[in-house]
XYZ file of C-alpha atoms in Angstrom:
698
model
C 117.239 78.181 99.737
C 114.485 75.976 101.881
C 114.191 76.548 105.723
C 112.283 74.014 108.186
C 110.395 75.423 110.654
C 111.144 73.993 114.139
C 109.000 72.403 116.858
C 109.598 75.658 118.898
C 111.797 76.034 122.039
C 111.087 76.083 125.860
C 110.471 79.385 125.600
C 107.042 79.514 123.600
C 109.517 81.050 120.390
C 109.592 79.347 117.094
C 110.379 79.619 113.880
C 109.039 81.554 110.871
C 109.331 81.486 106.961
C 109.322 84.893 105.327
C 109.822 85.342 101.559
C 110.486 88.887 100.762
C 109.155 89.013 97.037
C 110.873 92.448 95.450
C 114.873 90.083 96.665
C 113.598 86.508 95.665
C 115.186 86.102 99.823
C 114.004 84.029 102.123
C 114.812 84.966 105.708
C 113.680 82.929 109.262
C 112.684 84.926 112.330
C 112.561 83.426 115.758
C 108.859 84.979 116.923
C 106.824 84.493 119.511
C 102.839 84.315 119.762
C 102.647 87.147 121.451
C 105.341 89.125 119.191
C 103.356 92.480 117.044
C 103.078 91.784 113.647
C 104.760 95.542 113.547
C 107.712 94.403 115.271
C 108.306 90.997 113.508
C 108.004 93.302 109.813
C 110.844 95.700 112.043
C 112.910 92.815 112.901
C 112.577 91.964 109.108
C 113.811 94.928 107.889
C 116.436 95.198 110.205
C 117.396 91.695 109.188
C 117.956 91.708 105.335
C 120.105 95.092 106.256
C 119.499 97.045 102.508
C 118.637 100.401 102.766
C 115.236 100.413 101.089
C 112.486 102.554 101.145
C 110.301 99.384 103.038
C 107.124 101.851 104.233
C 105.065 100.497 101.310
C 105.683 96.242 102.354
C 103.235 94.319 104.551
C 103.235 90.636 105.022
C 100.909 88.591 103.246
C 99.758 85.192 104.266
C 99.002 83.392 100.859
C 97.767 80.013 102.205
C 95.202 81.936 104.183
C 94.661 84.346 101.536
C 94.829 87.632 103.908
C 97.023 90.483 104.756
C 98.481 90.543 107.931
C 97.613 94.610 108.140
C 96.933 95.476 111.869
C 100.471 95.808 112.791
C 99.396 96.004 116.480
C 97.500 92.734 116.516
C 100.397 89.667 117.389
C 100.428 86.437 115.643
C 98.605 84.438 117.870
C 95.671 86.821 117.004
C 96.407 85.523 113.619
C 96.798 82.101 113.991
C 100.175 82.471 112.776
C 102.034 79.202 113.587
C 105.570 77.738 112.933
C 104.251 75.834 109.562
C 102.853 79.402 107.947
C 104.884 80.688 105.660
C 104.316 84.394 104.809
C 105.786 87.058 102.416
C 107.087 90.104 102.765
C 105.754 92.259 99.899
C 104.746 95.848 98.065
C 100.947 96.191 99.206
C 100.827 98.794 95.723
C 101.435 96.767 92.491
C 101.179 97.612 88.291
C 97.392 97.013 87.061
C 96.345 97.285 83.634
C 93.162 98.909 83.401
C 90.893 98.775 80.816
C 88.577 102.097 80.939
C 85.111 102.518 80.065
C 86.112 103.909 76.239
C 88.395 101.344 76.411
C 90.898 102.816 77.074
C 94.181 100.648 78.689
C 96.224 102.815 81.636
C 99.103 100.686 83.411
C 98.589 102.313 86.854
C 99.838 101.522 90.197
C 97.110 100.766 92.871
C 97.184 99.426 96.405
C 96.790 95.598 96.184
C 95.513 95.695 100.568
C 93.236 98.235 100.740
C 89.212 97.545 100.032
C 88.550 97.366 96.541
C 86.120 100.704 97.061
C 88.918 102.402 98.862
C 90.905 101.709 95.587
C 88.250 102.724 93.324
C 88.231 106.222 95.215
C 91.591 106.817 95.087
C 92.095 105.882 91.424
C 89.140 107.807 90.447
C 90.930 110.712 92.407
C 94.086 109.837 90.480
C 91.577 110.051 87.182
C 89.790 113.171 87.600
C 86.368 111.497 88.269
C 84.246 112.586 90.784
C 81.775 110.382 92.729
C 83.532 107.602 92.462
C 80.639 105.585 94.604
C 79.780 104.484 91.625
C 81.865 102.541 89.676
C 83.824 99.693 90.362
C 86.348 96.666 88.799
C 85.307 93.831 87.111
C 87.533 90.441 85.783
C 88.482 90.053 82.249
C 86.169 86.698 80.752
C 86.561 84.837 77.738
C 84.003 85.545 75.476
C 84.081 80.938 75.647
C 83.331 82.292 79.482
C 79.762 83.478 78.338
C 78.352 80.116 77.813
C 79.686 77.973 80.536
C 80.516 80.790 83.492
C 77.737 79.174 85.852
C 80.136 75.515 86.034
C 82.989 77.191 85.976
C 82.602 79.672 88.844
C 80.925 76.663 90.853
C 84.328 74.682 90.525
C 86.482 76.882 91.054
C 84.551 78.003 94.033
C 85.075 74.151 95.622
C 88.582 74.220 94.215
C 90.173 77.494 95.340
C 89.046 79.127 98.833
C 90.343 82.007 97.504
C 87.527 82.781 94.968
C 85.118 81.579 96.977
C 83.061 84.881 96.590
C 79.595 84.743 99.221
C 82.580 83.792 102.537
C 82.888 86.818 104.392
C 85.780 87.892 105.907
C 85.094 87.476 109.266
C 84.098 84.224 108.456
C 79.693 85.357 109.838
C 77.336 82.839 107.952
C 74.877 85.192 108.145
C 74.588 89.241 106.729
C 71.903 91.522 106.440
C 71.508 94.880 104.790
C 69.090 97.882 106.975
C 68.756 101.797 107.456
C 69.371 103.785 110.228
C 68.203 107.321 108.939
C 72.043 108.256 108.386
C 73.177 110.173 105.809
C 75.930 109.035 103.826
C 77.539 112.379 102.951
C 77.932 114.568 105.504
C 80.053 116.973 103.123
C 81.665 117.309 99.804
C 83.270 118.982 97.737
C 83.953 119.373 94.111
C 86.893 117.918 93.220
C 88.845 116.937 89.704
C 90.096 118.894 86.633
C 88.324 121.485 84.814
C 87.376 120.082 81.338
C 87.978 123.891 79.187
C 90.947 122.172 77.561
C 90.643 119.605 73.888
C 92.842 118.312 72.560
C 92.155 119.716 69.121
C 92.252 117.883 65.476
C 92.679 120.330 62.488
C 94.249 117.991 59.901
C 92.337 116.557 57.273
C 88.326 116.748 56.162
C 86.170 117.092 58.878
C 84.253 114.880 57.313
C 86.776 112.238 56.901
C 86.918 110.195 60.383
C 89.579 107.645 59.410
C 91.326 110.680 58.364
C 91.121 112.022 61.966
C 92.076 108.673 63.393
C 95.852 109.731 62.801
C 95.317 112.835 65.142
C 94.811 110.236 68.400
C 97.453 108.690 68.009
C 100.393 111.304 67.779
C 100.404 110.727 72.200
C 102.705 108.006 72.782
C 102.227 105.414 70.350
C 98.548 103.844 69.191
C 96.204 104.305 71.618
C 93.145 101.374 70.948
C 91.765 98.689 73.270
C 94.104 96.441 74.391
C 96.991 98.675 73.969
C 99.973 100.310 77.256
C 100.806 103.863 77.841
C 101.676 106.052 80.629
C 99.899 108.807 80.760
C 102.489 111.124 82.055
C 101.255 114.144 81.582
C 97.632 115.711 82.960
C 96.854 117.979 80.748
C 97.714 115.383 77.777
C 95.917 112.868 80.372
C 92.756 114.969 81.259
C 91.935 115.711 77.458
C 93.058 111.484 76.069
C 90.385 111.002 78.735
C 87.642 113.260 78.369
C 87.807 113.441 74.271
C 88.291 109.875 73.191
C 89.981 108.176 69.934
C 87.588 107.096 68.109
C 88.243 103.375 68.494
C 87.025 101.181 65.118
C 83.973 98.502 66.530
C 85.778 95.656 64.526
C 88.453 96.232 67.100
C 86.530 96.874 69.820
C 84.567 93.872 69.880
C 87.987 91.484 70.911
C 87.591 93.362 74.300
C 84.006 93.450 74.256
C 81.026 91.748 75.973
C 78.241 90.416 73.094
C 75.726 88.602 75.023
C 73.354 86.914 73.046
C 70.313 86.431 75.043
C 69.335 87.399 79.090
C 71.426 84.293 80.189
C 74.489 85.881 78.923
C 73.866 89.056 80.578
C 73.139 87.716 83.344
C 76.404 85.734 83.591
C 78.722 88.968 83.028
C 77.555 90.308 86.332
C 79.153 87.047 88.264
C 82.956 88.788 87.664
C 82.090 92.152 89.791
C 84.973 92.029 92.383
C 83.528 92.286 95.883
C 83.965 95.806 97.355
C 84.422 94.887 100.655
C 87.622 92.808 100.140
C 90.966 93.797 98.425
C 92.418 92.932 95.141
C 94.942 90.199 96.626
C 92.107 88.255 98.585
C 90.401 88.261 95.303
C 92.906 86.436 93.323
C 94.194 90.165 91.621
C 97.307 89.732 91.014
C 100.607 92.342 89.891
C 100.360 93.656 86.019
C 96.688 91.646 85.609
C 93.629 92.606 83.242
C 90.386 94.362 84.797
C 87.921 96.321 83.696
C 86.891 99.334 85.330
C 83.702 100.736 84.867
C 80.427 102.345 86.092
C 78.416 99.456 87.723
C 75.422 102.051 89.972
C 73.425 103.612 86.787
C 72.198 106.402 89.356
C 74.345 109.667 88.434
C 74.652 111.854 90.711
C 74.857 115.675 89.344
C 76.297 115.344 85.904
C 78.107 118.943 85.457
C 80.111 119.869 82.695
C 82.884 122.145 84.294
C 83.530 120.036 86.397
C 82.714 116.525 84.921
C 84.427 116.293 81.053
C 86.194 113.437 81.916
C 83.367 111.282 83.470
C 80.598 112.675 80.995
C 82.711 111.485 78.308
C 83.541 107.911 80.286
C 79.646 107.309 80.926
C 79.107 107.882 76.498
C 81.748 106.000 75.666
C 80.577 103.169 78.054
C 76.635 103.812 77.181
C 77.725 104.065 73.116
C 79.572 100.780 73.899
C 76.775 99.188 75.208
C 74.626 99.495 72.671
C 77.149 99.109 70.187
C 77.891 95.117 71.584
C 73.677 94.712 71.986
C 73.726 94.416 76.209
C 71.160 97.521 75.600
C 68.605 96.953 73.341
C 66.890 99.547 70.824
C 64.916 100.690 67.946
C 66.494 100.900 64.167
C 65.050 104.588 64.531
C 65.917 104.801 68.519
C 69.743 103.181 66.768
C 69.687 105.498 63.571
C 69.424 108.794 66.222
C 71.802 107.456 68.575
C 74.224 107.258 64.986
C 73.595 110.626 64.130
C 74.995 112.321 68.112
C 77.354 110.200 67.853
C 78.357 111.232 64.371
C 78.120 114.530 66.396
C 80.312 113.469 69.019
C 83.402 112.994 65.988
C 82.840 116.018 64.273
C 83.075 118.414 67.109
C 85.432 116.213 68.958
C 88.389 118.301 66.208
C 86.961 121.480 66.319
C 87.291 124.395 69.219
C 84.946 124.121 72.241
C 83.736 127.219 74.383
C 85.251 127.676 77.789
C 82.491 127.136 79.873
C 83.589 129.541 83.055
C 83.461 132.112 80.364
C 80.192 131.026 78.687
C 78.701 130.915 82.627
C 80.294 133.981 83.083
C 78.501 136.159 80.106
C 74.935 134.946 80.936
C 75.340 135.510 84.719
C 71.959 137.244 86.056
C 70.899 137.766 89.372
C 67.540 137.036 87.912
C 70.117 133.141 87.364
C 70.579 133.146 90.940
C 67.230 133.152 91.656
C 66.304 130.020 88.571
C 69.153 128.369 89.914
C 67.955 128.865 93.657
C 64.656 127.649 92.456
C 65.417 124.556 90.756
C 68.139 123.370 92.695
C 64.642 123.420 95.326
C 62.571 121.104 92.915
C 65.291 119.104 92.624
C 65.550 119.012 96.304
C 61.888 118.222 96.896
C 61.604 115.402 93.997
C 65.024 113.995 95.023
C 63.403 113.353 98.391
C 60.158 111.558 96.711
C 58.119 114.644 97.910
C 55.681 115.562 95.427
C 54.702 119.172 94.813
C 51.291 119.763 95.525
C 50.446 122.115 92.257
C 46.359 122.917 92.375
C 45.416 120.910 95.347
C 41.541 121.836 93.948
C 42.223 119.831 90.641
C 43.508 116.397 89.932
C 44.809 116.200 86.448
C 43.011 113.347 84.153
C 43.986 112.518 80.937
C 41.039 111.214 78.734
C 41.764 109.948 74.911
C 40.076 106.863 73.228
C 42.557 104.570 72.886
C 43.064 101.164 71.324
C 43.537 98.428 73.973
C 44.455 95.207 74.052
C 44.868 92.513 76.618
C 47.332 89.794 75.009
C 46.499 86.084 75.931
C 48.422 83.034 75.209
C 47.613 80.687 72.727
C 44.767 83.327 72.084
C 44.559 85.713 68.626
C 43.108 88.912 69.655
C 43.421 92.862 67.847
C 42.773 95.846 69.940
C 39.521 97.377 70.323
C 39.042 100.970 70.912
C 37.868 102.615 73.994
C 37.311 105.940 75.827
C 40.318 105.867 78.517
C 40.616 107.693 81.493
C 43.652 107.954 83.699
C 43.118 109.725 86.432
C 45.147 109.481 90.266
C 47.509 106.213 89.143
C 44.001 104.175 87.753
C 43.085 103.630 84.408
C 39.717 103.165 83.939
C 38.028 102.084 79.942
C 34.486 102.799 78.392
C 32.739 102.273 75.620
C 32.523 106.071 74.765
C 32.708 109.459 76.439
C 29.213 109.762 77.479
C 30.307 107.024 79.576
C 31.972 108.534 82.166
C 29.553 108.656 84.537
C 28.893 105.057 84.797
C 30.504 102.202 86.072
C 33.613 101.527 83.331
C 33.871 98.481 81.617
C 37.567 97.920 83.168
C 39.631 99.438 85.730
C 43.318 99.243 86.853
C 45.537 100.381 89.174
C 48.887 101.125 87.416
C 50.787 102.365 90.506
C 54.106 100.150 90.530
C 53.998 99.105 86.837
C 56.098 98.971 84.091
C 56.408 100.615 81.535
C 57.677 99.911 78.258
C 57.263 102.358 75.278
C 56.312 100.494 72.095
C 56.776 103.091 69.282
C 57.381 103.597 65.785
C 57.702 106.545 64.412
C 58.130 105.862 60.268
C 54.513 102.918 60.707
C 53.042 106.249 63.106
C 52.442 103.759 65.888
C 52.579 104.608 69.493
C 52.333 101.942 71.962
C 52.902 101.339 75.040
C 53.388 97.931 76.899
C 52.352 97.616 80.785
C 52.505 95.073 83.446
C 50.511 95.948 85.778
C 51.050 94.363 89.419
C 47.482 92.546 90.152
C 47.463 89.484 93.637
C 49.149 86.995 91.198
C 51.814 88.870 89.830
C 52.432 91.294 86.994
C 49.496 91.406 84.111
C 49.990 92.739 80.357
C 48.160 95.415 79.027
C 48.521 97.202 75.984
C 47.809 101.096 75.443
C 47.751 102.278 71.486
C 47.654 105.928 70.719
C 46.786 107.631 67.386
C 48.965 110.775 68.222
C 53.154 110.987 69.274
C 51.307 113.794 71.718
C 48.675 111.364 73.139
C 51.530 108.621 73.594
C 54.291 111.261 75.662
C 51.552 112.493 77.833
C 49.918 108.898 79.024
C 53.713 107.848 79.115
C 54.788 110.361 81.242
C 51.350 109.441 83.744
C 52.610 105.747 83.571
C 55.989 106.176 84.160
C 55.054 108.472 87.112
C 52.468 106.041 88.478
C 55.843 103.131 88.506
C 57.160 105.574 90.966
C 54.000 105.915 93.175
C 53.370 109.827 92.203
C 50.548 111.242 89.910
C 49.889 113.960 87.271
C 49.912 116.224 89.955
C 53.276 115.954 90.310
C 56.058 119.049 89.631
C 57.857 116.994 87.046
C 54.816 115.640 85.079
C 55.326 118.391 82.263
C 58.919 118.178 82.329
C 58.512 114.475 81.412
C 56.511 115.081 78.493
C 58.729 117.713 77.415
C 61.527 114.575 77.459
C 58.805 112.479 75.639
C 58.822 114.919 72.852
C 62.624 116.303 72.461
C 63.277 112.031 72.534
C 60.959 111.215 70.083
C 61.922 114.444 67.687
C 65.094 113.115 67.252
C 64.336 110.571 65.687
C 62.301 112.480 63.426
C 64.592 112.521 60.078
C 64.994 115.296 58.104
C 63.609 114.927 54.078
C 67.634 115.710 53.448
C 70.620 114.897 54.713
C 72.624 117.536 56.780
C 75.545 116.326 54.810
C 75.464 115.134 51.002
C 76.839 111.439 51.957
C 78.890 111.508 49.306
C 81.535 113.580 51.286
C 81.053 111.907 53.823
C 83.771 108.603 54.465
C 82.880 106.346 57.361
C 82.192 103.045 57.859
C 78.234 102.736 58.684
C 79.334 99.727 60.967
C 81.352 101.668 63.827
C 77.838 103.955 64.402
C 75.326 101.095 64.286
C 74.788 97.779 66.292
C 75.730 94.604 64.254
C 72.417 93.668 63.858
C 71.016 96.296 61.819
C 73.983 96.950 59.612
C 73.577 92.941 58.843
C 70.173 93.594 57.450
C 70.985 97.151 54.949
C 73.064 98.039 52.888
C 76.393 100.533 54.381
C 75.209 103.363 51.913
C 71.583 103.401 52.819
C 72.182 103.072 56.570
C 74.786 106.104 56.432
C 72.241 107.920 54.382
C 69.591 107.457 57.189
C 72.352 108.370 59.692
C 72.882 111.683 58.026
C 69.104 112.156 57.866
C 68.952 111.947 62.124
C 71.600 114.157 61.702
C 69.634 117.225 60.863
C 68.541 117.344 64.095
C 71.375 117.253 66.116
C 73.675 119.092 63.753
C 73.907 122.882 65.852
C 74.936 120.640 69.324
C 78.395 121.573 70.936
C 80.646 118.270 72.033
C 79.009 118.684 75.452
C 75.638 118.645 74.225
C 75.696 116.275 71.964
C 77.497 113.777 74.910
C 74.478 115.065 77.436
C 71.695 114.006 74.818
C 73.112 110.506 74.295
C 73.682 109.537 77.760
C 69.827 110.824 78.565
C 68.733 109.304 75.487
C 70.345 105.791 76.237
C 68.412 106.629 80.073
C 65.084 106.380 77.922
C 65.709 103.155 77.154
C 63.375 100.145 78.676
C 66.358 97.985 79.002
C 68.876 100.679 80.634
C 70.093 100.444 84.146
C 68.983 96.911 85.051
C 71.194 94.486 85.804
C 70.406 90.585 85.377
C 71.120 87.958 87.494
C 69.694 84.084 86.777
C 67.860 82.924 90.266
C 65.578 80.020 91.341
C 62.676 81.585 93.509
C 61.888 79.450 96.979
C 59.971 76.942 96.241
C 60.145 77.771 92.630
C 60.299 74.794 90.121
C 62.347 76.742 87.206
C 65.190 79.831 86.690
C 63.975 83.035 86.629
C 65.755 86.492 86.141
C 66.084 88.787 88.417
C 66.533 92.623 87.490
C 68.559 95.121 89.812
C 67.723 98.875 88.823
C 68.431 101.958 91.037
C 64.655 102.095 92.381
C 63.413 98.799 91.983
C 63.564 94.833 92.293
C 62.199 93.249 89.124
C 61.367 89.730 89.139
C 61.703 88.592 85.176
C 60.741 85.610 82.496
C 64.188 84.136 81.587
C 63.481 83.780 77.990
C 61.523 87.056 77.229
C 62.080 90.024 79.910
C 58.931 90.412 80.920
C 57.605 91.122 84.079
C 56.114 88.901 86.573
C 56.814 91.287 89.807
C 58.200 94.797 90.558
C 59.658 95.442 94.030
C 60.103 99.372 95.235
C 63.132 100.125 97.618
C 60.923 102.267 99.149
C 59.112 99.043 100.533
C 61.971 97.868 100.731
C 62.870 97.361 104.864
C 65.580 94.853 105.153
C 67.781 92.286 103.490
C 69.674 89.183 104.721
C 71.934 86.950 103.454
C 72.240 82.911 105.014
C 75.879 82.387 103.715
C 75.469 78.643 103.697
C 72.747 78.029 101.870
C 73.605 80.842 99.519
C 70.087 81.504 100.060
C 69.048 85.620 99.987
C 65.735 87.097 102.128
C 64.162 90.085 101.382
C 62.183 92.028 103.315
C 59.408 94.540 102.055
C 56.232 95.678 103.609
C 53.762 93.454 101.719
C 55.933 90.176 101.891
C 59.225 88.381 101.825
C 60.913 86.872 99.638
C 63.419 84.269 98.784
C 65.724 83.212 96.158
C 68.642 81.690 95.586
C 71.840 83.439 93.323
C 73.053 80.514 90.422
C 76.052 81.663 88.524
C 76.818 84.573 90.437
C 77.569 84.563 94.367
C 74.889 86.191 96.659
C 77.429 88.811 97.748
C 77.110 90.295 94.237
C 73.507 90.336 94.007
C 73.181 92.363 97.963
C 76.137 94.584 97.127
C 73.762 95.775 93.675
C 70.920 96.148 96.454
C 72.882 97.938 99.047
C 74.441 100.367 96.577
C 71.420 101.658 95.220
C 69.786 102.575 98.562
C 73.563 104.394 99.465
C 73.173 106.120 96.833
C 69.848 106.839 96.710
C 70.591 108.666 99.978
C 72.671 111.414 98.359
C 71.458 114.804 99.171
C 71.591 117.683 96.776
C 74.241 119.459 99.091
C 77.285 119.922 96.967
C 79.730 119.934 99.023
C 78.645 116.385 100.548
C 81.802 113.953 101.254
C 82.101 110.185 100.706
C 80.704 108.287 103.708
C 82.590 104.871 103.396
C 81.879 103.267 106.547
C 78.267 103.497 105.412
C 78.319 102.096 101.790
C 80.111 99.297 103.304
C 77.492 98.608 106.558
C 74.617 98.876 103.680
C 76.779 96.408 100.716
C 79.298 94.498 103.091
C 77.704 91.682 104.209
C 77.712 91.067 107.327
C 75.893 91.584 110.286
């Protein structure tokens, strides 16, 4: 039955139509503009006269796309008038949530609070620490990757609910700034212990297809898109800490597979705004939504507390490689496949109790070593370099082949004696000329260094983009040995952060590179006879590799690479996979298509945990890099959807194409927020600071 609101009485009252969504009943109340929202809800419940718990209900205004959540505010303050039609609806609703490992959970979440608060509560239920690293994004059809820019523009014009860039308070300008406050005063570890594991014993440990059935014993088949309710905490913990293996063909139905940098950028237009509620962003009850790691800055990965968290990061890393979101070489792919195979082997075996292992190895010396390590990490985390021996500045000197690529010109590498001192690389004709003026000299502080390595061909190279007055100059270096490459690459990585080889982390960086390469070396004989292994190669490597090589050959290569990791435990295998993933050139870069002020063409903007990169849209080559430590403020003009970054050396203005400016704003502010985390393990999450840096209003 429809009710028509009257124009009001002499006493200033008027009728307000409210739909109770649970009962599909419409009620009409006579109200006044100075009446509080809480009073209206109380009178509505009295008028319904039904003995139900209404405490989870609130008023929703569909036309304005907003919750009337401030119960002490009046109708006049919300601008509610006689023509308004409100809904009395539950704040908590069901949502279908796809996790990084592609499992889908049916969970009840709060649709009225900001997405950030919803994520915090969800992570607490799932036993995942540091929820600030995660967020929601909408589900896109695969065809949307090709037309998302046009569709997003149309939706913004037609649907005011989807107007992402507009802030909830109507302001048309925003800024982010740092005031020196730490966002994490105190936090205590939370989440279940990872000691319990799901034991699988039936079948051969090498028969992955046979072991699949053992994962499906809980509440039907667990697979991408399946609906299941994890009601028992122990089973839930085991299922989330050790994910069921999913065939790649099935997984690809739920994964984006971008073919170029444009499609990689388009994926990022559907991240939800952390400062608005789910309902305000068009998410409705029982909608399908993706939940994954948004910020690639993982704090304190501790196997004792983070079994679920480490597994979900591992799964996200694995699927980003399989879907070719993150690029890697063939040798790296075989290493990742070997680690993935080792994870599946260990998933069916009992694992050591981490608490028992720690107690057995716990000595007074361990406490001292741990304290020293924490001190070192604390210093490095605050970008304070340990000076070491201040009387000696470390220097590298080797014969290096050098090339400065130029368009439309074929040039070969030339051999020089090269020195790397402080943050400068100098080139000489021979070793004896180092006292004279160098032939070339480059300052590599703030450079972008990318590996150019092929172990089979014994090719050890570095592709560097060095800052200069016009942007970035590309230079290429080739080395004779793996040892040379590791030393020079480690020095280049430190220089990109403004550090030198005098920094205490240099040796660890060299060691990490050596370990990364050693895992890629193939053994002369496979770790397991391939005739005893029943696996599908396409479930372990990205499509571009198994399209070129026969499946049997790929399995042979995987088993040869597996010889390097066969002794690793389940947790060590996952951590090694994550660490290797973090070593890839494309790791942790979120892409956006932008147009620079006064620019004539579209370009690519990469946002990473410590820098912002201006890139070529077609090739992904770096044009210029800016570090966050030189960023003074970031502003958004919503009227023209332009973003302005104020660096120490220059001002950068650009328009976002396809993705709302709010998404880019939140990524930059979010990474700065995460960089402010201290080494204090008892720090708590400062939600107010997060919204101050990412919220998008003054």
